[in-house]
PDB file of C-alpha atoms in Angstrom:
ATOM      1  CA  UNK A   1      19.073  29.859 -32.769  1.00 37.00           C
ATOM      2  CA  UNK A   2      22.846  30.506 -32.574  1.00 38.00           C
ATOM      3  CA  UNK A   3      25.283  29.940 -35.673  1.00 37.00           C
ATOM      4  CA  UNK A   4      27.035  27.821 -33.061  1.00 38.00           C
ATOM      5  CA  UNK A   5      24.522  25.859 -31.713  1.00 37.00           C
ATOM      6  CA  UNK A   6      23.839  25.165 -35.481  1.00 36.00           C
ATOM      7  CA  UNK A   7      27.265  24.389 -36.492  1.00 34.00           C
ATOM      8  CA  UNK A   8      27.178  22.088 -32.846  1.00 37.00           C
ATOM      9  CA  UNK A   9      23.946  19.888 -34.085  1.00 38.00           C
ATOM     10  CA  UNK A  10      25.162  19.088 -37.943  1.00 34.00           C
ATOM     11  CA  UNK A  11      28.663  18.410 -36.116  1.00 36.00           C
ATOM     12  CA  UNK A  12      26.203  15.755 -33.793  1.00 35.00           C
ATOM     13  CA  UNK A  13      23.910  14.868 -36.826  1.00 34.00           C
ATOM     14  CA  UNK A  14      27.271  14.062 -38.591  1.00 30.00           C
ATOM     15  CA  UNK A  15      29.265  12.107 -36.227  1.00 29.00           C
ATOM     16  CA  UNK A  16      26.509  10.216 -34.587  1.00 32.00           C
ATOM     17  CA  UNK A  17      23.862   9.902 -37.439  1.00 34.00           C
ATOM     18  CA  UNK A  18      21.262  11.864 -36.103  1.00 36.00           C
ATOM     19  CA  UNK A  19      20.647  15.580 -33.994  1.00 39.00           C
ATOM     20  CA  UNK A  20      20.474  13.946 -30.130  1.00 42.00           C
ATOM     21  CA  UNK A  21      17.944  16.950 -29.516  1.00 45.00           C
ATOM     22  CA  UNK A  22      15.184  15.933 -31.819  1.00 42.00           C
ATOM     23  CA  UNK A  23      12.028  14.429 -30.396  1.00 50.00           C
ATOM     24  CA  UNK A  24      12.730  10.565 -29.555  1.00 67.00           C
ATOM     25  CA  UNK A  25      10.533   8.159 -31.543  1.00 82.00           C
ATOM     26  CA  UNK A  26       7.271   6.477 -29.060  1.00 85.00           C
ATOM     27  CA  UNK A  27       8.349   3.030 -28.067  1.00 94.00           C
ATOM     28  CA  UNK A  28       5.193   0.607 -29.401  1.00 95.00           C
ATOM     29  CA  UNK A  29       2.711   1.180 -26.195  1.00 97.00           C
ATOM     30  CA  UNK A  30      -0.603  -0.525 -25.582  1.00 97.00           C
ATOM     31  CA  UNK A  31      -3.383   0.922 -24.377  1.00 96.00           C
ATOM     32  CA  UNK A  32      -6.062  -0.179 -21.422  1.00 96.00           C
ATOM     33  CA  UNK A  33      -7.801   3.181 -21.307  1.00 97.00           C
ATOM     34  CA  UNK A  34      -9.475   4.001 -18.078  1.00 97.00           C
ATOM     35  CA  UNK A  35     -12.709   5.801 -18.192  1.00 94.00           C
ATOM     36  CA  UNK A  36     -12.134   9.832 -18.516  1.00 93.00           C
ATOM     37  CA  UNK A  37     -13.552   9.874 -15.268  1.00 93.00           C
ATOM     38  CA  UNK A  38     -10.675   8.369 -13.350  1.00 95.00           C
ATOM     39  CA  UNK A  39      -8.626  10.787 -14.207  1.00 97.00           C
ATOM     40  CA  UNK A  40      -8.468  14.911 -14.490  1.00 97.00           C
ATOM     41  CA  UNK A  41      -8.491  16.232 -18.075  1.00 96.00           C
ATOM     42  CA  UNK A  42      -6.482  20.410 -16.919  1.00 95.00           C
ATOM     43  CA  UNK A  43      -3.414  19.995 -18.847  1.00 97.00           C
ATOM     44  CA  UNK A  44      -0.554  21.652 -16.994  1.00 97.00           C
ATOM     45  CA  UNK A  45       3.491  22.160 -17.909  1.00 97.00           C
ATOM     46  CA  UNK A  46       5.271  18.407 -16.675  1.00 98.00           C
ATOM     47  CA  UNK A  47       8.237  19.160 -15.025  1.00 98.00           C
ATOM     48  CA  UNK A  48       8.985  15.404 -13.586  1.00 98.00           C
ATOM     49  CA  UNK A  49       8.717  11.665 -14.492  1.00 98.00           C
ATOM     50  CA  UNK A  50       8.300   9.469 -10.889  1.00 98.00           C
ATOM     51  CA  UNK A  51       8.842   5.917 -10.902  1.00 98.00           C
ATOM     52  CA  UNK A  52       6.366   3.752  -8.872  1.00 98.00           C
ATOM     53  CA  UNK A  53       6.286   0.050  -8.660  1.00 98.00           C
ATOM     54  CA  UNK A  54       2.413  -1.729  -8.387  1.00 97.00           C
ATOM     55  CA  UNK A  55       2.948  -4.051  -4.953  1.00 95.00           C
ATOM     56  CA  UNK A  56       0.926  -6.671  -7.160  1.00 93.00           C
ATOM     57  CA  UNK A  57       0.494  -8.387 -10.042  1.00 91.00           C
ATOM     58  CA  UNK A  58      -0.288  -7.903 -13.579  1.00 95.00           C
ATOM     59  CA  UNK A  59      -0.596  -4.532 -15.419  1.00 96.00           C
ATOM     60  CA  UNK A  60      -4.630  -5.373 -15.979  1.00 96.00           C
ATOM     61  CA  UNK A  61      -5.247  -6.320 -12.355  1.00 95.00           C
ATOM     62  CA  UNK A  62      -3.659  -2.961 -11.473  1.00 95.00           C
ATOM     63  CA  UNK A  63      -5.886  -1.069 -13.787  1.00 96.00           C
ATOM     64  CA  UNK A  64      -8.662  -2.322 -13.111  1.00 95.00           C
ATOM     65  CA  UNK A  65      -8.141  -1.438  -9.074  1.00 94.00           C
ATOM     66  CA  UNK A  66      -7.633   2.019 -10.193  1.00 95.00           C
ATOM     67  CA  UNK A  67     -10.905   1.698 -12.228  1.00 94.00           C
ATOM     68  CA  UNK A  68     -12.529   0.887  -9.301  1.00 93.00           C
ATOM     69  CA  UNK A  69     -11.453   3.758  -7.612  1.00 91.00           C
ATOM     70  CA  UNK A  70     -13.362   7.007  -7.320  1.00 90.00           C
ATOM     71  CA  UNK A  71     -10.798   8.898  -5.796  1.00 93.00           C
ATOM     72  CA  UNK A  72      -8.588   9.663  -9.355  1.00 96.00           C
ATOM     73  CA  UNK A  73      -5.594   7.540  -8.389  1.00 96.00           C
ATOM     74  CA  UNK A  74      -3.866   6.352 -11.372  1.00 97.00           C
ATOM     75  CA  UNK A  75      -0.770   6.297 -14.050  1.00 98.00           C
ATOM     76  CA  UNK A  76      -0.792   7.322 -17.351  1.00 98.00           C
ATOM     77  CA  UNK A  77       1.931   4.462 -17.872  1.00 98.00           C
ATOM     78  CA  UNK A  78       2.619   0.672 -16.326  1.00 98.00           C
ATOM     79  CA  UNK A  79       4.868  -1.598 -17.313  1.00 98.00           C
ATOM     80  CA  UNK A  80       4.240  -5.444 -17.250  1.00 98.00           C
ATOM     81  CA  UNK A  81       6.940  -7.685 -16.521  1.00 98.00           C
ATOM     82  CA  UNK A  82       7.372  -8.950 -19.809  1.00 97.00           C
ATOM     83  CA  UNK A  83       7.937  -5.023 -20.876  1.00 98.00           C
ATOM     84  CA  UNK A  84       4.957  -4.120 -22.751  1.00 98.00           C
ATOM     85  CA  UNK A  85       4.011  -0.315 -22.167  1.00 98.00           C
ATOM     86  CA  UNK A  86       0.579   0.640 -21.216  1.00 98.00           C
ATOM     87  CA  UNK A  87      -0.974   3.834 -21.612  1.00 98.00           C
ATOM     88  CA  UNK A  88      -4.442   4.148 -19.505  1.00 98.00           C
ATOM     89  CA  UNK A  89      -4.639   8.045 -20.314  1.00 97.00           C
ATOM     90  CA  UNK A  90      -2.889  10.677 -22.031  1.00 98.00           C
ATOM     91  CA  UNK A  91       0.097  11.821 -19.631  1.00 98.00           C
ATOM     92  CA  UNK A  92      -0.611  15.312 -20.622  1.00 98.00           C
ATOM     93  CA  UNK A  93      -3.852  14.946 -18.534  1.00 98.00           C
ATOM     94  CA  UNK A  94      -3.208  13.641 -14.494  1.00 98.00           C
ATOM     95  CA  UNK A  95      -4.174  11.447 -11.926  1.00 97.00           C
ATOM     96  CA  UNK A  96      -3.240  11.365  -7.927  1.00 97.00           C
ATOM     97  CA  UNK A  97      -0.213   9.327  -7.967  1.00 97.00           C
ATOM     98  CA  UNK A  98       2.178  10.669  -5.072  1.00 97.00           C
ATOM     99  CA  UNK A  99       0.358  11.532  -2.480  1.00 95.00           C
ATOM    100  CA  UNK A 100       2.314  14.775  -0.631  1.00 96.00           C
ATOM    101  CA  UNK A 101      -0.686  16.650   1.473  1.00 93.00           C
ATOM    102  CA  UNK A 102      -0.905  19.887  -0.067  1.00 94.00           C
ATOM    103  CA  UNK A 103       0.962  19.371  -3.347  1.00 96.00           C
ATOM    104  CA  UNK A 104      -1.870  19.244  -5.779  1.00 97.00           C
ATOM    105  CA  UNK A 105       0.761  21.156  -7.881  1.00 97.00           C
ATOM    106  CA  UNK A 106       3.185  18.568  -8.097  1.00 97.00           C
ATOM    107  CA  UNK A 107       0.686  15.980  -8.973  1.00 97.00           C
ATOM    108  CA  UNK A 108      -0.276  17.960 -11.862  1.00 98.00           C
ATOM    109  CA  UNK A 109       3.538  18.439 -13.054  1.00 98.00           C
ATOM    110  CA  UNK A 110       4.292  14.805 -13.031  1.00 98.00           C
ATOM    111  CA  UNK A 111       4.280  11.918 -15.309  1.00 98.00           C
ATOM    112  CA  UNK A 112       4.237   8.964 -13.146  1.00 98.00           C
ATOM    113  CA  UNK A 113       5.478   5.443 -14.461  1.00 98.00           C
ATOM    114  CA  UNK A 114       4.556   1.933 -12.724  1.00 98.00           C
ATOM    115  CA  UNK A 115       6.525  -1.008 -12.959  1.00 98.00           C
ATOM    116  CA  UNK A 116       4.837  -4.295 -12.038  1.00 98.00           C
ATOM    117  CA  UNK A 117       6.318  -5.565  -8.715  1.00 98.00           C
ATOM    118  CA  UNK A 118       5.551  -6.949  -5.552  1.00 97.00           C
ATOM    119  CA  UNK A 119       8.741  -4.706  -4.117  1.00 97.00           C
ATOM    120  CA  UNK A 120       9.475  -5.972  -0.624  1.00 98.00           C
ATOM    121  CA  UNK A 121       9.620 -10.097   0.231  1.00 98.00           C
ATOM    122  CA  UNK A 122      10.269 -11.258   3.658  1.00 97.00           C
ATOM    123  CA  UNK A 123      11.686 -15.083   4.044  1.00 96.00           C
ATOM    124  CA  UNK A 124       8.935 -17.686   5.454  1.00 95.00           C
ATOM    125  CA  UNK A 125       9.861 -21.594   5.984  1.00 93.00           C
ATOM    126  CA  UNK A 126      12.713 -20.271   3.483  1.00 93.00           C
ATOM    127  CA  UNK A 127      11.217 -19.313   1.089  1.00 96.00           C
ATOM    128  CA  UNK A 128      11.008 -15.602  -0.369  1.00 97.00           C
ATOM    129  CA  UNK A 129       7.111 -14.082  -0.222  1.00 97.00           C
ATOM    130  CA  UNK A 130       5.212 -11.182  -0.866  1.00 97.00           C
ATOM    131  CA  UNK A 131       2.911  -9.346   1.940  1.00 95.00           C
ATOM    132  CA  UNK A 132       0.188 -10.872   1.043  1.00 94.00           C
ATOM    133  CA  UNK A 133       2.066 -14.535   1.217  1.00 95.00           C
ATOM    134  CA  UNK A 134       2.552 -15.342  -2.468  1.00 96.00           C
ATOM    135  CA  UNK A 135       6.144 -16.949  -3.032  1.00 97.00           C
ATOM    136  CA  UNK A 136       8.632 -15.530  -5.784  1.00 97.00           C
ATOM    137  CA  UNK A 137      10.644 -18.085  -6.875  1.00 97.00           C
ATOM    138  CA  UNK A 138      14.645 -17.012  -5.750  1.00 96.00           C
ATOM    139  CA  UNK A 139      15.578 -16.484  -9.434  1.00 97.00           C
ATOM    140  CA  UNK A 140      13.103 -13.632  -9.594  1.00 98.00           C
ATOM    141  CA  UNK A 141      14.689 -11.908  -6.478  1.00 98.00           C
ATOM    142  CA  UNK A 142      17.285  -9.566  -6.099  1.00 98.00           C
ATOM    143  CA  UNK A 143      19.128  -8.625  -3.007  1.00 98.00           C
ATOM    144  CA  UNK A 144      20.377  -5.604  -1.750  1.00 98.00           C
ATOM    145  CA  UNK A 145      23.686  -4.839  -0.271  1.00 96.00           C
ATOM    146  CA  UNK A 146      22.157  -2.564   2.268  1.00 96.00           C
ATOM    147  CA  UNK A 147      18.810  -2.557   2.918  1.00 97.00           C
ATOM    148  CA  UNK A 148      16.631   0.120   1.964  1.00 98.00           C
ATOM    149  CA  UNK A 149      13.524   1.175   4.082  1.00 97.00           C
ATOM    150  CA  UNK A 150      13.437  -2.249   5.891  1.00 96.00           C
ATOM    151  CA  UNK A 151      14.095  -4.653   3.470  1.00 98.00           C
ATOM    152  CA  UNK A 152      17.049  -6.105   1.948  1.00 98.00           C
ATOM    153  CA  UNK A 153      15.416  -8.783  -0.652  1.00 98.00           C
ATOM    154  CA  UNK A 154      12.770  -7.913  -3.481  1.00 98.00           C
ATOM    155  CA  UNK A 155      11.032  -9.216  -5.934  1.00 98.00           C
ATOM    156  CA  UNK A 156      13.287  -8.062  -8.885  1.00 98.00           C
ATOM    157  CA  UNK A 157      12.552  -5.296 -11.752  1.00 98.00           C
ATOM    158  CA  UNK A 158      12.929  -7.053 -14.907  1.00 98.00           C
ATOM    159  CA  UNK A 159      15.228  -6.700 -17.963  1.00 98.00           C
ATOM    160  CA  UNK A 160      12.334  -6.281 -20.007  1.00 98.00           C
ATOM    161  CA  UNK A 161      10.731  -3.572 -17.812  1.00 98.00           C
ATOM    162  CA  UNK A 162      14.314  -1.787 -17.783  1.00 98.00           C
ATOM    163  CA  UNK A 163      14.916  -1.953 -21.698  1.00 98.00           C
ATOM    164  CA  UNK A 164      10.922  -0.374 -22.009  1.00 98.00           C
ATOM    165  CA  UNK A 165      11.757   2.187 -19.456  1.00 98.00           C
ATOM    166  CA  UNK A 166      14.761   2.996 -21.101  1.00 97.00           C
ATOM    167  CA  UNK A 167      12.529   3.670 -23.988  1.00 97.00           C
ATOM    168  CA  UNK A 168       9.515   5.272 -22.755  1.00 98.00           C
ATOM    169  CA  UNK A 169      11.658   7.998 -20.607  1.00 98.00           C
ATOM    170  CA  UNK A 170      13.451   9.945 -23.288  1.00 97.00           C
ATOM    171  CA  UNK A 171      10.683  10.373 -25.423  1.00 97.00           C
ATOM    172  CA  UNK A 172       8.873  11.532 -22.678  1.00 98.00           C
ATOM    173  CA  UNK A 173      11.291  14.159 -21.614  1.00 98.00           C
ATOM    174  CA  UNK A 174      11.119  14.881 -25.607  1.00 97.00           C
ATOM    175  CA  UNK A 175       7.519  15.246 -26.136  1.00 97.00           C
ATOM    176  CA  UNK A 176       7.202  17.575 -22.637  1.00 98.00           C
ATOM    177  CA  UNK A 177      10.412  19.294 -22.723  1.00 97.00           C
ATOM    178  CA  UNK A 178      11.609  17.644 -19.369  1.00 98.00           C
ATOM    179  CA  UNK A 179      15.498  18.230 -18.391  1.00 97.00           C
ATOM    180  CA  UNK A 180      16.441  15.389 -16.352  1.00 97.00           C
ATOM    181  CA  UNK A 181      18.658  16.835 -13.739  1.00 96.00           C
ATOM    182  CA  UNK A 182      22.619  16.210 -14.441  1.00 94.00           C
ATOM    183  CA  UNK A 183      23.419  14.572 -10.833  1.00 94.00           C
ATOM    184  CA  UNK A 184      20.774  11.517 -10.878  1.00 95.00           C
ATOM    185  CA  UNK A 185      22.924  10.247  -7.711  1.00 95.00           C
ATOM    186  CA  UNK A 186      20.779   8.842  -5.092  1.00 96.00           C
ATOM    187  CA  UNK A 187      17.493  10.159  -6.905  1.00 97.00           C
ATOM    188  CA  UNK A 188      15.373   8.064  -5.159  1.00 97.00           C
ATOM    189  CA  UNK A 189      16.629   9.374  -1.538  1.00 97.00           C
ATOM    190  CA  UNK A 190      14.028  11.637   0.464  1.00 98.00           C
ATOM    191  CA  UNK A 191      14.203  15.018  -1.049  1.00 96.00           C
ATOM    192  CA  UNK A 192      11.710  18.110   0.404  1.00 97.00           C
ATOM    193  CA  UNK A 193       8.706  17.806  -2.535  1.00 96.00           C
ATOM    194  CA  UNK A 194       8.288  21.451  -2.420  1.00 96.00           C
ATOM    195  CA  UNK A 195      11.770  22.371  -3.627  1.00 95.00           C
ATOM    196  CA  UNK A 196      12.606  19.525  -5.828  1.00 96.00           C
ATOM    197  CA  UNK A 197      14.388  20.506  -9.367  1.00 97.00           C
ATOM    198  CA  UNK A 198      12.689  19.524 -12.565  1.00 98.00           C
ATOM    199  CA  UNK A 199      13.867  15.672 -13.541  1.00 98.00           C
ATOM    200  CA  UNK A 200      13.926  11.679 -12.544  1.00 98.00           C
ATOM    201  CA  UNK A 201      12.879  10.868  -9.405  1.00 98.00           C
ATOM    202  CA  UNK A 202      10.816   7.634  -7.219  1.00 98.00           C
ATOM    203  CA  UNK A 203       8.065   7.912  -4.969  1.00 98.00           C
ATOM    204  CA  UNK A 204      10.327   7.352  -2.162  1.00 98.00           C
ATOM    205  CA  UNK A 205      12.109  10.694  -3.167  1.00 98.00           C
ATOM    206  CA  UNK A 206       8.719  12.823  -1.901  1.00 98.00           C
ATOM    207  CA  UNK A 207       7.209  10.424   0.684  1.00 97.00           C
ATOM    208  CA  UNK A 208       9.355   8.879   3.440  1.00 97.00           C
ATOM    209  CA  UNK A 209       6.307   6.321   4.076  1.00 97.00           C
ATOM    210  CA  UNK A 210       6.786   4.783   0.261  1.00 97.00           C
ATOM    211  CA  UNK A 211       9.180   1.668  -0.717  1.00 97.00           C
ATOM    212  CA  UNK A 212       8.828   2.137  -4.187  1.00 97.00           C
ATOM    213  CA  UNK A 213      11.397   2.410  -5.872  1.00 97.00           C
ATOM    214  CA  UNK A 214      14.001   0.514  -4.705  1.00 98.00           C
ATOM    215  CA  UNK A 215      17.441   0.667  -6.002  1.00 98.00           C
ATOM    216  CA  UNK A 216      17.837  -2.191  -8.049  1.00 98.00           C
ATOM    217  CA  UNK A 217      21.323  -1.876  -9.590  1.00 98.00           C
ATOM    218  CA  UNK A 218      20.550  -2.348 -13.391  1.00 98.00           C
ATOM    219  CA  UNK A 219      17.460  -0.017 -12.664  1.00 98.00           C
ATOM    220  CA  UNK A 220      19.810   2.794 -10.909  1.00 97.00           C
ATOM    221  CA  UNK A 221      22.267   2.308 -14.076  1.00 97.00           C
ATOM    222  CA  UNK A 222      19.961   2.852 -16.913  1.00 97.00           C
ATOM    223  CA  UNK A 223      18.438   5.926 -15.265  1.00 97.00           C
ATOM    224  CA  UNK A 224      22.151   6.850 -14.664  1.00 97.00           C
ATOM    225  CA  UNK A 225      23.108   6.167 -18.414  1.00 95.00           C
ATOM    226  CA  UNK A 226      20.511   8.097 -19.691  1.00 94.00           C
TER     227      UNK A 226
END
């Protein structure tokens, strides 16, 4: 290490309290561990965290889908909407989670993160509802100022999940050495998934097909603050 790069981390250490590049502490995380399995135990460098939201209900409901599952689909991490964490596997291990034909290599470099969300409503007799007809109540919505992918009204991210995620990222990029790229602008935009740079992203960056993420302004602001 460089005398200056020394002299540059007590400077941090002493001004902010603490060295910014040491390993962030976990956030508390539960577990609902999914059988080894359902997932593939090769351990491979990470290079990218990709947010996902569930299109359904509860984290448990969720997991248990994927445990029903042969075909290896899963997270390592989903968020409830009251913002507790849980881990279903190790993230150093992976699941299929993305879904790019012929990318088995970016599957295995990701650390995918689900929110729980019905994303996209559509308005029936007034009312706000999911695609499978359940009703969000209005409060629980929040509405874009463009669309995005079709839909202009979803059922919102919550502060809870936002604060956990907020969390849970850093000491992820900590624990895996993952550089989250300096222009987060528009990460969840269609980008090609064979070129894309080491960082933040959403499933709707590598699949045009996907809805999830959507850019929920608080959600677009933490990942920008971070």
């Amino acid at each position: 290490m460089w005398i200056g790069e020394i002299i540059g981390r007590i400077g941090n250490w002493i001004i902010n309290g603490k060295d910014k590049t040491m390993p962030t502490t976990p956030p508390e995380i539960k577990k609902i561990p999914l059988k080894e399995n359902q997932y593939y135990q090769g351990v491979y460098t990470k290079k990218y965290i990709v947010l996902h939201h569930t299109a359904g209900g509860s984290a448990a409901s969720s997991v248990a889908s994927w445990a029903a599952n042969p075909e290896h689909i899963a997270t390592p991490y989903i968020i409830d909407r009251d913002g507790i964490i849980y881990e279903t596997f190790d993230p150093k291990y992976w699941a299929y989670s993305l879904g790019v034909k012929g990318l088995t290599s970016l599957e295995k470099s990701t650390i995918p993160i689900e929110i729980c969300s019905y994303g996209a409503l559509t308005e029936k007799n007034g009312k706000w509802v999911t695609y499978t007809g359940k009703e969000i109540p209005a409060e629980k919505t929040v509405k874009l100022d463009t669309p995005f992918r079709g839909f202009q009204v979803w059922e919102a991210y919550t502060t809870e999940q936002i604060a956990a995620l907020q969390k849970l990222i850093p000491y992820l990029c900590a624990r895996f050495n993952i550089t989250l790229q300096d222009v987060r602008k528009n990460f969840w935009e269609y980008q090609n998934p064979a070129k894309l740079p080491m960082g933040i992203w959403s499933h709707t960056t590598v699949r045009k097909d996907k809805i999830d993420i959507f850019p929920q302004p608080s959600l677009i602001d933490m990942v920008y603050g971070l």
